[in-house]
């Protein structure tokens, strides 16, 4: 269904099935940022002049930190995600060494990339040994070699950047608290203001800007 079709469906339900005076009674339209919903919302606002267009808070939070530069982490993740998505043996070795399954990456799951970073940071103390075992057992070859080169030459930078990424956990947990189509929207103001206050306190610390 395209945006225009979605608009017609919503307008029909509101006016014909629910009997709502959309021009007076609709004060907000909550949606995610997909193009279809954007088109539908813009057309609805013509009929609902009092409505405020409210983008999904969880989708918005998902984009937080996208401009934060973690160059070494990103360099490491390129071969890491290639290795873990194509080599089952790597996952079995990880479970054997760490006692739990490694976090997988999904393009459609919120904060999935961050979850992989947290997994790496949490188990950083054994990361070099894990990569060494991959190389000994001939797993991954080029990707294992690339990971070895990074962790042996930029290990400190990688560790510090992973620690910085892990410090963003509050953004992840808040995103999932706000997920849903119910009354979660009533929590948005307080939770987002709490995040902003954390940012203001951090900015006020000596040496921070």
Tab-separated table of C-alpha atoms in Angstrom:
chain	number	residue	atom	x	y	z
A	1	UNK	CA	0.000	0.000	0.000
A	2	UNK	CA	1.362	3.430	-0.921
A	3	UNK	CA	1.060	6.620	1.120
A	4	UNK	CA	-2.057	7.859	-0.627
A	5	UNK	CA	-3.784	4.510	-0.111
A	6	UNK	CA	-2.844	4.478	3.565
A	7	UNK	CA	-4.230	8.011	3.937
A	8	UNK	CA	-7.568	6.973	2.421
A	9	UNK	CA	-7.781	3.926	4.693
A	10	UNK	CA	-7.031	5.874	7.876
A	11	UNK	CA	-9.411	8.690	6.927
A	12	UNK	CA	-12.172	6.167	6.215
A	13	UNK	CA	-11.684	4.402	9.556
A	14	UNK	CA	-11.585	7.661	11.531
A	15	UNK	CA	-14.575	9.271	9.864
A	16	UNK	CA	-16.830	6.426	8.749
A	17	UNK	CA	-16.159	3.659	11.266
A	18	UNK	CA	-15.287	5.636	14.388
A	19	UNK	CA	-17.292	8.761	13.637
A	20	UNK	CA	-14.472	11.109	14.672
A	21	UNK	CA	-14.531	14.771	13.698
A	22	UNK	CA	-10.969	14.735	12.381
A	23	UNK	CA	-10.827	18.489	11.817
A	24	UNK	CA	-11.347	19.163	15.526
A	25	UNK	CA	-10.511	16.009	17.476
A	26	UNK	CA	-7.255	14.674	16.016
A	27	UNK	CA	-4.381	16.448	17.764
A	28	UNK	CA	-1.456	14.144	17.026
A	29	UNK	CA	-0.261	11.643	14.438
A	30	UNK	CA	2.481	9.308	15.673
A	31	UNK	CA	4.473	7.411	13.058
A	32	UNK	CA	7.858	6.043	12.110
A	33	UNK	CA	9.956	7.627	9.384
A	34	UNK	CA	9.232	5.312	6.446
A	35	UNK	CA	8.292	7.193	3.268
A	36	UNK	CA	4.790	5.689	3.008
A	37	UNK	CA	3.849	6.900	6.468
A	38	UNK	CA	5.292	10.344	5.734
A	39	UNK	CA	3.137	10.769	2.633
A	40	UNK	CA	0.052	9.572	4.508
A	41	UNK	CA	0.737	11.909	7.434
A	42	UNK	CA	1.147	14.976	5.210
A	43	UNK	CA	-2.187	14.264	3.551
A	44	UNK	CA	-3.884	13.636	6.895
A	45	UNK	CA	-2.684	16.978	8.221
A	46	UNK	CA	-4.731	18.706	5.531
A	47	UNK	CA	-7.841	17.135	7.069
A	48	UNK	CA	-6.535	17.426	10.630
A	49	UNK	CA	-5.187	20.979	10.952
A	50	UNK	CA	-4.764	20.661	14.739
A	51	UNK	CA	-2.634	17.511	14.511
A	52	UNK	CA	1.057	17.502	15.367
A	53	UNK	CA	3.303	15.199	13.331
A	54	UNK	CA	5.125	13.053	15.930
A	55	UNK	CA	7.979	10.902	14.658
A	56	UNK	CA	8.522	7.612	16.505
A	57	UNK	CA	10.863	8.310	19.417
A	58	UNK	CA	12.499	4.891	19.144
A	59	UNK	CA	13.356	5.412	15.476
A	60	UNK	CA	14.750	8.837	16.319
A	61	UNK	CA	16.899	7.496	19.161
A	62	UNK	CA	18.209	4.758	16.876
A	63	UNK	CA	19.984	7.474	14.863
A	64	UNK	CA	21.582	9.038	17.952
A	65	UNK	CA	25.349	8.950	17.762
A	66	UNK	CA	25.522	8.234	14.035
A	67	UNK	CA	27.965	11.109	13.636
A	68	UNK	CA	30.168	9.917	16.501
A	69	UNK	CA	33.448	8.893	14.911
A	70	UNK	CA	34.738	5.521	16.147
A	71	UNK	CA	37.218	4.957	13.360
A	72	UNK	CA	39.050	1.969	14.827
A	73	UNK	CA	35.843	0.211	15.849
A	74	UNK	CA	34.416	0.659	12.366
A	75	UNK	CA	37.647	-0.611	10.816
A	76	UNK	CA	37.448	-3.679	13.080
A	77	UNK	CA	33.751	-4.314	12.494
A	78	UNK	CA	34.134	-4.606	8.716
A	79	UNK	CA	36.069	-7.911	8.794
A	80	UNK	CA	34.379	-8.967	12.054
A	81	UNK	CA	30.849	-8.881	10.620
A	82	UNK	CA	32.048	-10.588	7.446
A	83	UNK	CA	33.629	-13.356	9.500
A	84	UNK	CA	30.758	-13.904	11.932
A	85	UNK	CA	28.021	-13.816	9.316
A	86	UNK	CA	29.664	-16.353	7.018
A	87	UNK	CA	31.629	-18.656	9.325
A	88	UNK	CA	29.692	-20.838	11.764
A	89	UNK	CA	32.903	-22.254	13.215
A	90	UNK	CA	33.838	-18.806	14.572
A	91	UNK	CA	30.622	-18.709	16.573
A	92	UNK	CA	31.268	-22.153	18.039
A	93	UNK	CA	34.763	-21.146	19.145
A	94	UNK	CA	33.397	-17.927	20.663
A	95	UNK	CA	30.852	-19.894	22.693
A	96	UNK	CA	33.542	-22.320	23.819
A	97	UNK	CA	35.826	-19.508	24.994
A	98	UNK	CA	33.307	-16.961	26.297
A	99	UNK	CA	30.640	-19.331	27.616
A	100	UNK	CA	27.866	-17.743	25.563
A	101	UNK	CA	26.853	-17.155	21.974
A	102	UNK	CA	28.215	-14.103	20.190
A	103	UNK	CA	25.825	-11.299	19.293
A	104	UNK	CA	24.707	-11.435	15.685
A	105	UNK	CA	24.116	-8.429	13.470
A	106	UNK	CA	20.768	-7.581	11.882
A	107	UNK	CA	20.096	-4.611	9.627
A	108	UNK	CA	16.493	-4.464	10.843
A	109	UNK	CA	16.998	-4.657	14.627
A	110	UNK	CA	17.428	-1.445	16.567
A	111	UNK	CA	20.914	-0.985	18.055
A	112	UNK	CA	22.095	-4.299	16.608
A	113	UNK	CA	25.476	-2.826	15.642
A	114	UNK	CA	25.873	-1.386	19.143
A	115	UNK	CA	25.046	-4.793	20.666
A	116	UNK	CA	27.947	-6.275	18.703
A	117	UNK	CA	30.224	-3.497	19.999
A	118	UNK	CA	29.132	-4.192	23.576
A	119	UNK	CA	29.816	-7.890	23.106
A	120	UNK	CA	33.321	-7.105	21.876
A	121	UNK	CA	33.947	-4.647	24.705
A	122	UNK	CA	32.661	-6.995	27.397
A	123	UNK	CA	34.919	-9.797	26.177
A	124	UNK	CA	37.841	-7.617	25.114
A	125	UNK	CA	40.238	-9.353	27.486
A	126	UNK	CA	39.920	-12.587	25.486
A	127	UNK	CA	39.501	-11.045	22.054
A	128	UNK	CA	43.138	-11.339	20.992
A	129	UNK	CA	43.246	-14.980	22.126
A	130	UNK	CA	40.042	-15.681	20.184
A	131	UNK	CA	41.511	-14.220	16.992
A	132	UNK	CA	44.740	-16.159	17.528
A	133	UNK	CA	42.759	-19.391	17.798
A	134	UNK	CA	40.912	-18.602	14.573
A	135	UNK	CA	44.240	-18.160	12.808
A	136	UNK	CA	45.671	-21.383	14.256
A	137	UNK	CA	42.645	-23.343	13.070
A	138	UNK	CA	42.611	-21.689	9.647
A	139	UNK	CA	39.189	-20.076	10.116
A	140	UNK	CA	38.431	-16.896	8.249
A	141	UNK	CA	41.877	-16.581	6.697
A	142	UNK	CA	41.845	-13.022	5.232
A	143	UNK	CA	39.301	-11.701	7.747
A	144	UNK	CA	41.106	-13.258	10.713
A	145	UNK	CA	44.365	-11.780	9.461
A	146	UNK	CA	42.759	-8.342	9.165
A	147	UNK	CA	41.384	-8.598	12.728
A	148	UNK	CA	44.789	-9.681	14.010
A	149	UNK	CA	46.480	-6.722	12.333
A	150	UNK	CA	44.075	-4.244	13.896
A	151	UNK	CA	44.104	-5.622	17.432
A	152	UNK	CA	47.910	-5.914	17.526
A	153	UNK	CA	48.596	-2.430	16.162
A	154	UNK	CA	45.574	-0.473	17.421
A	155	UNK	CA	44.465	-2.478	20.431
A	156	UNK	CA	44.394	0.455	22.879
A	157	UNK	CA	42.428	2.652	20.492
A	158	UNK	CA	39.963	-0.179	19.884
A	159	UNK	CA	39.492	-0.773	23.603
A	160	UNK	CA	38.905	2.917	24.359
A	161	UNK	CA	36.434	3.334	21.495
A	162	UNK	CA	34.507	0.224	22.551
A	163	UNK	CA	34.343	1.591	26.103
A	164	UNK	CA	32.925	4.839	24.722
A	165	UNK	CA	30.336	2.926	22.709
A	166	UNK	CA	29.320	0.892	25.771
A	167	UNK	CA	28.717	4.128	27.665
A	168	UNK	CA	25.813	4.771	25.269
A	169	UNK	CA	23.793	1.863	26.694
A	170	UNK	CA	21.179	4.234	28.121
A	171	UNK	CA	20.215	5.159	24.558
A	172	UNK	CA	19.644	1.505	23.690
A	173	UNK	CA	17.577	0.713	26.780
A	174	UNK	CA	15.493	3.877	26.356
A	175	UNK	CA	14.806	2.992	22.711
A	176	UNK	CA	13.339	-0.364	23.714
A	177	UNK	CA	11.347	1.137	26.592
A	178	UNK	CA	9.607	3.393	24.090
A	179	UNK	CA	8.935	0.627	21.563
A	180	UNK	CA	5.262	-0.163	20.968
A	181	UNK	CA	1.942	1.224	19.770
A	182	UNK	CA	0.337	1.784	23.166
A	183	UNK	CA	0.701	4.337	25.927
A	184	UNK	CA	4.499	4.323	25.671
A	185	UNK	CA	4.102	7.710	23.992
A	186	UNK	CA	3.228	9.170	27.408
A	187	UNK	CA	6.763	8.331	28.567
A	188	UNK	CA	8.510	10.121	25.712
A	189	UNK	CA	8.896	13.569	27.249
A	190	UNK	CA	10.262	12.426	30.605
A	191	UNK	CA	12.649	9.839	29.153
A	192	UNK	CA	14.022	12.102	26.444
A	193	UNK	CA	14.416	14.975	28.888
A	194	UNK	CA	16.325	12.624	31.180
A	195	UNK	CA	18.704	11.826	28.314
A	196	UNK	CA	19.144	15.506	27.514
A	197	UNK	CA	19.922	16.251	31.155
A	198	UNK	CA	22.623	13.562	31.144
A	199	UNK	CA	24.108	15.275	28.105
A	200	UNK	CA	24.016	18.686	29.768
A	201	UNK	CA	25.745	17.325	32.872
A	202	UNK	CA	28.425	15.677	30.756
A	203	UNK	CA	28.984	18.874	28.780
A	204	UNK	CA	29.399	20.841	32.008
A	205	UNK	CA	32.300	18.659	33.169
A	206	UNK	CA	35.789	20.196	32.929
A	207	UNK	CA	37.420	19.410	29.607
A	208	UNK	CA	34.150	18.456	27.889
A	209	UNK	CA	32.557	20.399	25.075
